[in-house]
């Protein structure tokens, strides 16, 4: 029989063994950890002076194709790889890029572009007018797998081409190697807006693939060939897109050798900038404390006018909302200035029509819809809404004024504006119910004209020069507005445009088809390595050839 | 054994069919569709409806499901609507990352939990036991994403020991051994987060089973016969205590895969979890169905493995059904 | 009654993997192979267990606060004050204010209601589905068992978050839908547990006797089987409440859980995603974080107490390897 003493001795041996096992186990972990530690200096050190890491906020879809892309993240890559006919300058006017100059025919219907000579694609082949014609004509092709933009719909011969009756689009003509002309049914000034949005693709790459299969042409989609300042090198899904300098770029040789778009997300950008893992990132939140953190970490902030407006859209067919006065009342009830001052910390502007206040034809005499609860109640009363039973909620013919506001997730500021709006409207007697859903579901409510809704919070990017008269979201249309829109879509005369765009914007403002909540200012956080940074609204990468990074 | 295997495989088929049917229905009943973000703001509702029809989304759900099933029968998972590429390619390129994360966290869990569990199992109610118990309770009571954020703040931001996320240092262009070290550095924090809670549980599990075994007659008999303790620990104690462990591990794998989303989001880890999140948000039906199917097959395989291992490892258990 | 049970829990372990689907393994500490006889605990022993006492006290306080929130809270949780955005604690706001000036303490209390509700209701749902199906499978065996097990596998194979997102998009976002999502996706462990218990109890003499005298199956299930298996089920259910609270936090972090403006500890904690909040604005995330931790901890303690009560060691002296106060046996 074992004695207790024997037990004890054995136990101490056992425990010693276990202790040593534990020690080995721990050291087995410490060695790799030390190795990792040693590996870390590689990332904490400054990167080689020839590399810029630019943040994009979500994974691109990999559709690196000028006329097929649909996300902002693919767009960032595309605009670095592909060249455009024109770019936008600081005043959002067209600036020559691949197109050196242009002329209009006498009747204004034909726009002839003179293209730059000697431009080469990244694979060495020459850039010609054929590429330009091909890019835009294929958008009208019956097999093209996206919706047909107004640009192609207004081209001469569109219907015949789109229905397959004819093989070529008569409105697009290649005059010679460096001259291409677009003939529209009526003079179309917004053509330049389309050129600024859609770069030129290489005909010799894409004509080999039937248009129907462009969406699945993985090889070509993931290896874009363009004429832009950077050549495509590598795409690691959900990690980064790597681009290398195009030494023969027609706009000048870029100073930074490698451009990397790092795929990040709004929550981690700040960490990455501060820890030196990113060089440039967009500012998504203007919170003062965030800015302080950046300043402490030696990160510069660049602020510019915003390009994206947030709206509360109305379903104007909704019986509660089809009276203009009710809609105006709601705008008066919402304290939009407070939204800018409190949610955006002052870094934004209030606006009152479907264009940025700084845009060229923005009328000076729009109704400002100041925050005025009393005026709001007056308007509502005039429309028949009174609080007849004293419960604090307006009613009309026995129906209470309830308002279901659909709020998409994904934009924290927008989500926070919802309870504020709810409170504002409560003060005038409208009972708001907030319904959250994911972005896709909410946007599909707007796109489905069969669905009726009360209000939806949604945002939209402005497109300079383009004033499309479609209010699908609001299910709205009136003859005078349509007339103004038709007028400005059929003229290139500056005076005509100014007058009609102005009247159109004023008409929208008067009809109060949506609440124009705020435009958040754009901004970029620049890490200490970045030098010679320059950019302006709508063209974040325009000046990239001159940017440099310190070693 | 063979009969069991064949039977289980035969049964797996209707299960997979059931999963695919239920998920297909759920996913298609959601409001929204993949074209919501693909069409430009100018597109008329008619244009969008036309696009949907051309891709087959206008057909009744039953037809769509049968179509998908038909393609599956020929071995095709289809192409992602939003990304255009083959679903298998998309999953394939992310799978390695998720597997790496799951694998390393599993290794870490075992490396720490085994000796720890053994240690405190032998020293029941001593201070190491109490310390580990307290820590275990604390660790399983904290939401993982919260733990992840705290670790990032401490180790990546304040101490700068590890990077804040991602799988490689972007732009550094490491090759070979340097690349391995780089990935390792990025792997430490995420695996630690995933492993911590599991270490807590596993070590307590081991503790109970070790301490129970120690009381068993056959162990006492070994001591009585004078067998040195070392020869008691390794063959008998460890083996018996660890017996259910292999089963637990094979059941852990599908859990790790499906719960990876949280960790992948916080650490910007490009894995299958994030891919599934993107797919659902964008209503990318083919991609989502592909991922669900893949995860289902993995889970079923792991369950099967667990049952088989059980029979192998514990002859007392008969394979039932 | 005290005959040693077969070690069936090794064959049907409480699914550690399953509960980890939300990054916790709250159920696992109870998954101890019970090689010893089961005894129903006496309440005296329970009350002397420190785990039970601490857990119960914390939990009662939290539940009480949650229930009486409307009376205890100094402000309404929805009251926006745009001039007091993100203020640190002080001046009337005991825990400061959030990004639109709402009082954090009040939101914490009302958020507690959500967490308690979600935790308890989700488990209730899981119990209803899991126990019913598990009992069916365990008692009937045969084809019914096979069908139920396949159904269990189908549900187990769903990737939790992908399906949660889908269900959230389908049902919309509200507390009830969160409960529904967690309940529908997490009942499988309970079903398997109940099935295992039933299958082992089914062959016991007292059950065979009951069947011999012609007791209806329903009565057998309710009176004999359920009554004798409620122990592990209770423990599992207790830990599942913790799991539910954590799942709600995880879903809210991803934006799928309880949505604005309704407060929940999960969606308050998701503010901590921003580094600025983590470093500079502790009052926005620490209170909900600590609250979640405390509640889950308390529930885990309760579960631990219940489980150790059920799996108590026999009273015979044990060979203790660490020589201490116990008397050594004389050879």
PDB file of N, CA and C in Angstrom, chain A residues 208-285:
ATOM      1  N   UNK A 208     -13.697  41.823 -78.449  1.00  0.00           N
ATOM      2  CA  UNK A 208     -13.570  40.378 -78.629  1.00  0.00           C
ATOM      3  C   UNK A 208     -14.635  39.613 -77.856  1.00  0.00           C
ATOM      4  N   UNK A 209     -15.214  40.260 -76.858  1.00  0.00           N
ATOM      5  CA  UNK A 209     -16.180  39.561 -76.017  1.00  0.00           C
ATOM      6  C   UNK A 209     -17.574  40.047 -76.350  1.00  0.00           C
ATOM      7  N   UNK A 210     -18.522  39.136 -76.537  1.00  0.00           N
ATOM      8  CA  UNK A 210     -19.897  39.585 -76.807  1.00  0.00           C
ATOM      9  C   UNK A 210     -20.420  40.387 -75.615  1.00  0.00           C
ATOM     10  N   UNK A 211     -21.105  41.451 -75.936  1.00  0.00           N
ATOM     11  CA  UNK A 211     -21.542  42.397 -74.908  1.00  0.00           C
ATOM     12  C   UNK A 211     -22.372  41.728 -73.828  1.00  0.00           C
ATOM     13  N   UNK A 212     -23.123  40.731 -74.228  1.00  0.00           N
ATOM     14  CA  UNK A 212     -23.952  40.025 -73.267  1.00  0.00           C
ATOM     15  C   UNK A 212     -23.114  39.420 -72.146  1.00  0.00           C
ATOM     16  N   UNK A 213     -21.896  39.034 -72.492  1.00  0.00           N
ATOM     17  CA  UNK A 213     -21.074  38.336 -71.510  1.00  0.00           C
ATOM     18  C   UNK A 213     -20.064  39.228 -70.820  1.00  0.00           C
ATOM     19  N   UNK A 214     -20.186  40.533 -71.003  1.00  0.00           N
ATOM     20  CA  UNK A 214     -19.209  41.430 -70.389  1.00  0.00           C
ATOM     21  C   UNK A 214     -19.179  41.287 -68.876  1.00  0.00           C
ATOM     22  N   UNK A 215     -20.368  41.074 -68.301  1.00  0.00           N
ATOM     23  CA  UNK A 215     -20.475  40.978 -66.850  1.00  0.00           C
ATOM     24  C   UNK A 215     -19.684  39.828 -66.257  1.00  0.00           C
ATOM     25  N   UNK A 216     -19.530  38.765 -67.078  1.00  0.00           N
ATOM     26  CA  UNK A 216     -18.845  37.592 -66.553  1.00  0.00           C
ATOM     27  C   UNK A 216     -17.430  37.451 -67.079  1.00  0.00           C
ATOM     28  N   UNK A 217     -16.968  38.468 -67.824  1.00  0.00           N
ATOM     29  CA  UNK A 217     -15.631  38.355 -68.415  1.00  0.00           C
ATOM     30  C   UNK A 217     -14.593  38.619 -67.339  1.00  0.00           C
ATOM     31  N   UNK A 218     -14.474  37.680 -66.445  1.00  0.00           N
ATOM     32  CA  UNK A 218     -13.637  37.867 -65.253  1.00  0.00           C
ATOM     33  C   UNK A 218     -12.228  38.328 -65.588  1.00  0.00           C
ATOM     34  N   UNK A 219     -11.609  37.669 -66.536  1.00  0.00           N
ATOM     35  CA  UNK A 219     -10.226  37.980 -66.885  1.00  0.00           C
ATOM     36  C   UNK A 219     -10.053  39.464 -67.231  1.00  0.00           C
ATOM     37  N   UNK A 220     -10.945  39.973 -68.081  1.00  0.00           N
ATOM     38  CA  UNK A 220     -10.813  41.361 -68.503  1.00  0.00           C
ATOM     39  C   UNK A 220     -11.283  42.331 -67.423  1.00  0.00           C
ATOM     40  N   UNK A 221     -12.326  41.924 -66.690  1.00  0.00           N
ATOM     41  CA  UNK A 221     -12.840  42.798 -65.646  1.00  0.00           C
ATOM     42  C   UNK A 221     -11.801  43.014 -64.555  1.00  0.00           C
ATOM     43  N   UNK A 222     -11.068  41.965 -64.256  1.00  0.00           N
ATOM     44  CA  UNK A 222     -10.108  42.057 -63.158  1.00  0.00           C
ATOM     45  C   UNK A 222      -8.725  42.488 -63.593  1.00  0.00           C
ATOM     46  N   UNK A 223      -8.532  42.717 -64.866  1.00  0.00           N
ATOM     47  CA  UNK A 223      -7.227  43.191 -65.343  1.00  0.00           C
ATOM     48  C   UNK A 223      -7.434  44.354 -66.276  1.00  0.00           C
ATOM     49  N   UNK A 224      -7.918  45.472 -65.744  1.00  0.00           N
ATOM     50  CA  UNK A 224      -8.299  46.587 -66.604  1.00  0.00           C
ATOM     51  C   UNK A 224      -7.108  47.194 -67.341  1.00  0.00           C
ATOM     52  N   UNK A 225      -7.349  47.515 -68.582  1.00  0.00           N
ATOM     53  CA  UNK A 225      -6.344  48.187 -69.408  1.00  0.00           C
ATOM     54  C   UNK A 225      -6.869  49.576 -69.691  1.00  0.00           C
ATOM     55  N   UNK A 226      -6.156  50.598 -69.239  1.00  0.00           N
ATOM     56  CA  UNK A 226      -6.657  51.956 -69.403  1.00  0.00           C
ATOM     57  C   UNK A 226      -5.580  52.881 -69.912  1.00  0.00           C
ATOM     58  N   UNK A 227      -5.859  54.181 -69.855  1.00  0.00           N
ATOM     59  CA  UNK A 227      -4.878  55.177 -70.275  1.00  0.00           C
ATOM     60  C   UNK A 227      -4.541  56.098 -69.118  1.00  0.00           C
ATOM     61  N   UNK A 228      -4.875  55.690 -67.909  1.00  0.00           N
ATOM     62  CA  UNK A 228      -4.760  56.578 -66.764  1.00  0.00           C
ATOM     63  C   UNK A 228      -3.376  56.607 -66.156  1.00  0.00           C
ATOM     64  N   UNK A 229      -3.216  57.387 -65.085  1.00  0.00           N
ATOM     65  CA  UNK A 229      -1.892  57.576 -64.481  1.00  0.00           C
ATOM     66  C   UNK A 229      -1.324  56.314 -63.834  1.00  0.00           C
ATOM     67  N   UNK A 230      -2.175  55.355 -63.515  1.00  0.00           N
ATOM     68  CA  UNK A 230      -1.673  54.152 -62.861  1.00  0.00           C
ATOM     69  C   UNK A 230      -2.123  52.906 -63.587  1.00  0.00           C
ATOM     70  N   UNK A 231      -1.216  51.937 -63.629  1.00  0.00           N
ATOM     71  CA  UNK A 231      -1.546  50.661 -64.265  1.00  0.00           C
ATOM     72  C   UNK A 231      -1.984  49.678 -63.185  1.00  0.00           C
ATOM     73  N   UNK A 232      -2.904  48.831 -63.597  1.00  0.00           N
ATOM     74  CA  UNK A 232      -3.399  47.846 -62.637  1.00  0.00           C
ATOM     75  C   UNK A 232      -2.345  46.772 -62.395  1.00  0.00           C
ATOM     76  N   UNK A 233      -2.156  46.442 -61.110  1.00  0.00           N
ATOM     77  CA  UNK A 233      -1.171  45.394 -60.812  1.00  0.00           C
ATOM     78  C   UNK A 233      -1.822  44.195 -60.137  1.00  0.00           C
ATOM     79  N   UNK A 234      -2.560  44.439 -59.072  1.00  0.00           N
ATOM     80  CA  UNK A 234      -3.070  43.284 -58.314  1.00  0.00           C
ATOM     81  C   UNK A 234      -4.334  43.651 -57.545  1.00  0.00           C
ATOM     82  N   UNK A 235      -5.246  42.714 -57.442  1.00  0.00           N
ATOM     83  CA  UNK A 235      -6.442  42.899 -56.633  1.00  0.00           C
ATOM     84  C   UNK A 235      -6.588  41.715 -55.686  1.00  0.00           C
ATOM     85  N   UNK A 236      -6.439  41.990 -54.398  1.00  0.00           N
ATOM     86  CA  UNK A 236      -6.717  40.952 -53.415  1.00  0.00           C
ATOM     87  C   UNK A 236      -8.055  41.283 -52.782  1.00  0.00           C
ATOM     88  N   UNK A 237      -9.037  40.455 -53.053  1.00  0.00           N
ATOM     89  CA  UNK A 237     -10.386  40.754 -52.622  1.00  0.00           C
ATOM     90  C   UNK A 237     -10.450  41.005 -51.120  1.00  0.00           C
ATOM     91  N   UNK A 238     -11.090  42.070 -50.749  1.00  0.00           N
ATOM     92  CA  UNK A 238     -11.274  42.459 -49.349  1.00  0.00           C
ATOM     93  C   UNK A 238      -9.974  42.879 -48.664  1.00  0.00           C
ATOM     94  N   UNK A 239      -8.901  43.017 -49.397  1.00  0.00           N
ATOM     95  CA  UNK A 239      -7.649  43.473 -48.787  1.00  0.00           C
ATOM     96  C   UNK A 239      -7.154  44.757 -49.434  1.00  0.00           C
ATOM     97  N   UNK A 240      -6.792  44.692 -50.701  1.00  0.00           N
ATOM     98  CA  UNK A 240      -6.256  45.894 -51.343  1.00  0.00           C
ATOM     99  C   UNK A 240      -6.268  45.754 -52.856  1.00  0.00           C
ATOM    100  N   UNK A 241      -6.123  46.920 -53.515  1.00  0.00           N
ATOM    101  CA  UNK A 241      -5.901  46.941 -54.955  1.00  0.00           C
ATOM    102  C   UNK A 241      -4.579  47.659 -55.158  1.00  0.00           C
ATOM    103  N   UNK A 242      -3.697  47.040 -55.887  1.00  0.00           N
ATOM    104  CA  UNK A 242      -2.362  47.629 -56.061  1.00  0.00           C
ATOM    105  C   UNK A 242      -2.208  48.120 -57.486  1.00  0.00           C
ATOM    106  N   UNK A 243      -1.749  49.361 -57.606  1.00  0.00           N
ATOM    107  CA  UNK A 243      -1.566  49.963 -58.924  1.00  0.00           C
ATOM    108  C   UNK A 243      -0.130  50.468 -59.043  1.00  0.00           C
ATOM    109  N   UNK A 244       0.426  50.368 -60.228  1.00  0.00           N
ATOM    110  CA  UNK A 244       1.791  50.838 -60.462  1.00  0.00           C
ATOM    111  C   UNK A 244       1.776  52.016 -61.412  1.00  0.00           C
ATOM    112  N   UNK A 245       2.734  52.873 -61.271  1.00  0.00           N
ATOM    113  CA  UNK A 245       2.831  54.080 -62.069  1.00  0.00           C
ATOM    114  C   UNK A 245       2.888  53.801 -63.553  1.00  0.00           C
ATOM    115  N   UNK A 246       2.156  54.633 -64.308  1.00  0.00           N
ATOM    116  CA  UNK A 246       2.242  54.588 -65.767  1.00  0.00           C
ATOM    117  C   UNK A 246       3.228  55.676 -66.184  1.00  0.00           C
ATOM    118  N   UNK A 247       4.435  55.271 -66.563  1.00  0.00           N
ATOM    119  CA  UNK A 247       5.454  56.267 -66.885  1.00  0.00           C
ATOM    120  C   UNK A 247       5.085  57.114 -68.093  1.00  0.00           C
ATOM    121  N   UNK A 248       4.251  56.570 -68.990  1.00  0.00           N
ATOM    122  CA  UNK A 248       3.911  57.297 -70.209  1.00  0.00           C
ATOM    123  C   UNK A 248       2.598  58.036 -70.106  1.00  0.00           C
ATOM    124  N   UNK A 249       2.140  58.279 -68.897  1.00  0.00           N
ATOM    125  CA  UNK A 249       0.838  58.936 -68.754  1.00  0.00           C
ATOM    126  C   UNK A 249       0.854  60.292 -69.442  1.00  0.00           C
ATOM    127  N   UNK A 250      -0.168  60.554 -70.225  1.00  0.00           N
ATOM    128  CA  UNK A 250      -0.202  61.774 -71.017  1.00  0.00           C
ATOM    129  C   UNK A 250      -0.299  63.023 -70.145  1.00  0.00           C
ATOM    130  N   UNK A 251      -0.725  62.861 -68.900  1.00  0.00           N
ATOM    131  CA  UNK A 251      -0.842  64.027 -68.032  1.00  0.00           C
ATOM    132  C   UNK A 251       0.418  64.281 -67.229  1.00  0.00           C
ATOM    133  N   UNK A 252       1.466  63.498 -67.518  1.00  0.00           N
ATOM    134  CA  UNK A 252       2.709  63.689 -66.763  1.00  0.00           C
ATOM    135  C   UNK A 252       3.010  62.464 -65.939  1.00  0.00           C
ATOM    136  N   UNK A 253       4.286  62.205 -65.725  1.00  0.00           N
ATOM    137  CA  UNK A 253       4.659  61.002 -64.997  1.00  0.00           C
ATOM    138  C   UNK A 253       4.346  61.190 -63.510  1.00  0.00           C
ATOM    139  N   UNK A 254       3.552  60.303 -62.923  1.00  0.00           N
ATOM    140  CA  UNK A 254       3.220  60.435 -61.507  1.00  0.00           C
ATOM    141  C   UNK A 254       4.468  60.310 -60.647  1.00  0.00           C
ATOM    142  N   UNK A 255       4.509  61.085 -59.563  1.00  0.00           N
ATOM    143  CA  UNK A 255       5.697  61.056 -58.723  1.00  0.00           C
ATOM    144  C   UNK A 255       5.710  59.846 -57.798  1.00  0.00           C
ATOM    145  N   UNK A 256       4.549  59.349 -57.435  1.00  0.00           N
ATOM    146  CA  UNK A 256       4.497  58.204 -56.532  1.00  0.00           C
ATOM    147  C   UNK A 256       4.464  56.928 -57.358  1.00  0.00           C
ATOM    148  N   UNK A 257       5.320  56.013 -57.037  1.00  0.00           N
ATOM    149  CA  UNK A 257       5.459  54.813 -57.860  1.00  0.00           C
ATOM    150  C   UNK A 257       4.296  53.845 -57.704  1.00  0.00           C
ATOM    151  N   UNK A 258       3.916  53.582 -56.470  1.00  0.00           N
ATOM    152  CA  UNK A 258       2.884  52.564 -56.239  1.00  0.00           C
ATOM    153  C   UNK A 258       1.710  53.174 -55.489  1.00  0.00           C
ATOM    154  N   UNK A 259       0.526  52.943 -55.993  1.00  0.00           N
ATOM    155  CA  UNK A 259      -0.683  53.420 -55.329  1.00  0.00           C
ATOM    156  C   UNK A 259      -1.452  52.199 -54.857  1.00  0.00           C
ATOM    157  N   UNK A 260      -1.732  52.173 -53.574  1.00  0.00           N
ATOM    158  CA  UNK A 260      -2.490  51.028 -53.059  1.00  0.00           C
ATOM    159  C   UNK A 260      -3.797  51.525 -52.472  1.00  0.00           C
ATOM    160  N   UNK A 261      -4.889  50.983 -52.952  1.00  0.00           N
ATOM    161  CA  UNK A 261      -6.184  51.253 -52.346  1.00  0.00           C
ATOM    162  C   UNK A 261      -6.395  50.192 -51.281  1.00  0.00           C
ATOM    163  N   UNK A 262      -6.367  50.633 -50.038  1.00  0.00           N
ATOM    164  CA  UNK A 262      -6.518  49.666 -48.961  1.00  0.00           C
ATOM    165  C   UNK A 262      -7.992  49.583 -48.566  1.00  0.00           C
ATOM    166  N   UNK A 263      -8.497  48.372 -48.529  1.00  0.00           N
ATOM    167  CA  UNK A 263      -9.906  48.198 -48.210  1.00  0.00           C
ATOM    168  C   UNK A 263     -10.077  48.192 -46.701  1.00  0.00           C
ATOM    169  N   UNK A 264     -10.843  49.175 -46.242  1.00  0.00           N
ATOM    170  CA  UNK A 264     -10.977  49.351 -44.804  1.00  0.00           C
ATOM    171  C   UNK A 264     -12.464  49.491 -44.499  1.00  0.00           C
ATOM    172  N   UNK A 265     -12.802  49.981 -43.334  1.00  0.00           N
ATOM    173  CA  UNK A 265     -14.202  50.314 -43.077  1.00  0.00           C
ATOM    174  C   UNK A 265     -14.245  51.509 -42.139  1.00  0.00           C
ATOM    175  N   UNK A 266     -15.345  52.247 -42.120  1.00  0.00           N
ATOM    176  CA  UNK A 266     -15.362  53.518 -41.394  1.00  0.00           C
ATOM    177  C   UNK A 266     -14.935  53.405 -39.939  1.00  0.00           C
ATOM    178  N   UNK A 267     -15.156  52.249 -39.318  1.00  0.00           N
ATOM    179  CA  UNK A 267     -14.801  52.136 -37.903  1.00  0.00           C
ATOM    180  C   UNK A 267     -13.312  52.006 -37.675  1.00  0.00           C
ATOM    181  N   UNK A 268     -12.605  51.406 -38.621  1.00  0.00           N
ATOM    182  CA  UNK A 268     -11.188  51.148 -38.349  1.00  0.00           C
ATOM    183  C   UNK A 268     -10.257  52.157 -38.994  1.00  0.00           C
ATOM    184  N   UNK A 269     -10.796  53.073 -39.823  1.00  0.00           N
ATOM    185  CA  UNK A 269      -9.895  54.011 -40.517  1.00  0.00           C
ATOM    186  C   UNK A 269      -9.066  54.809 -39.534  1.00  0.00           C
ATOM    187  N   UNK A 270      -9.728  55.278 -38.500  1.00  0.00           N
ATOM    188  CA  UNK A 270      -9.010  56.145 -37.574  1.00  0.00           C
ATOM    189  C   UNK A 270      -7.833  55.405 -36.947  1.00  0.00           C
ATOM    190  N   UNK A 271      -8.096  54.155 -36.521  1.00  0.00           N
ATOM    191  CA  UNK A 271      -7.016  53.357 -35.939  1.00  0.00           C
ATOM    192  C   UNK A 271      -5.851  53.242 -36.902  1.00  0.00           C
ATOM    193  N   UNK A 272      -6.208  52.951 -38.160  1.00  0.00           N
ATOM    194  CA  UNK A 272      -5.155  52.698 -39.136  1.00  0.00           C
ATOM    195  C   UNK A 272      -4.356  53.935 -39.469  1.00  0.00           C
ATOM    196  N   UNK A 273      -5.045  55.078 -39.514  1.00  0.00           N
ATOM    197  CA  UNK A 273      -4.310  56.318 -39.787  1.00  0.00           C
ATOM    198  C   UNK A 273      -3.353  56.620 -38.647  1.00  0.00           C
ATOM    199  N   UNK A 274      -3.873  56.498 -37.436  1.00  0.00           N
ATOM    200  CA  UNK A 274      -3.063  56.838 -36.265  1.00  0.00           C
ATOM    201  C   UNK A 274      -1.880  55.889 -36.118  1.00  0.00           C
ATOM    202  N   UNK A 275      -2.096  54.614 -36.433  1.00  0.00           N
ATOM    203  CA  UNK A 275      -0.991  53.676 -36.263  1.00  0.00           C
ATOM    204  C   UNK A 275      -0.096  53.634 -37.484  1.00  0.00           C
ATOM    205  N   UNK A 276      -0.381  54.456 -38.469  1.00  0.00           N
ATOM    206  CA  UNK A 276       0.507  54.546 -39.617  1.00  0.00           C
ATOM    207  C   UNK A 276       0.291  53.491 -40.680  1.00  0.00           C
ATOM    208  N   UNK A 277      -0.832  52.802 -40.617  1.00  0.00           N
ATOM    209  CA  UNK A 277      -1.082  51.780 -41.635  1.00  0.00           C
ATOM    210  C   UNK A 277      -1.800  52.326 -42.849  1.00  0.00           C
ATOM    211  N   UNK A 278      -2.200  53.599 -42.799  1.00  0.00           N
ATOM    212  CA  UNK A 278      -2.873  54.233 -43.923  1.00  0.00           C
ATOM    213  C   UNK A 278      -2.292  55.622 -44.107  1.00  0.00           C
ATOM    214  N   UNK A 279      -2.348  56.137 -45.349  1.00  0.00           N
ATOM    215  CA  UNK A 279      -1.865  57.489 -45.566  1.00  0.00           C
ATOM    216  C   UNK A 279      -2.977  58.496 -45.775  1.00  0.00           C
ATOM    217  N   UNK A 280      -3.972  58.132 -46.560  1.00  0.00           N
ATOM    218  CA  UNK A 280      -5.080  59.054 -46.820  1.00  0.00           C
ATOM    219  C   UNK A 280      -6.398  58.336 -46.608  1.00  0.00           C
ATOM    220  N   UNK A 281      -7.313  59.009 -45.916  1.00  0.00           N
ATOM    221  CA  UNK A 281      -8.638  58.421 -45.763  1.00  0.00           C
ATOM    222  C   UNK A 281      -9.670  59.526 -45.719  1.00  0.00           C
ATOM    223  N   UNK A 282     -10.876  59.178 -46.180  1.00  0.00           N
ATOM    224  CA  UNK A 282     -11.969  60.138 -46.147  1.00  0.00           C
ATOM    225  C   UNK A 282     -12.439  60.322 -44.721  1.00  0.00           C
ATOM    226  N   UNK A 283     -12.901  61.513 -44.411  1.00  0.00           N
ATOM    227  CA  UNK A 283     -13.463  61.740 -43.080  1.00  0.00           C
ATOM    228  C   UNK A 283     -14.946  61.450 -43.137  1.00  0.00           C
ATOM    229  N   UNK A 284     -15.389  60.524 -42.331  1.00  0.00           N
ATOM    230  CA  UNK A 284     -16.811  60.171 -42.375  1.00  0.00           C
ATOM    231  C   UNK A 284     -17.568  60.784 -41.209  1.00  0.00           C
ATOM    232  N   UNK A 285     -16.834  61.298 -40.238  1.00  0.00           N
ATOM    233  CA  UNK A 285     -17.495  61.843 -39.066  1.00  0.00           C
ATOM    234  C   UNK A 285     -16.736  63.083 -38.624  1.00  0.00           C
TER     235      UNK A 285
END
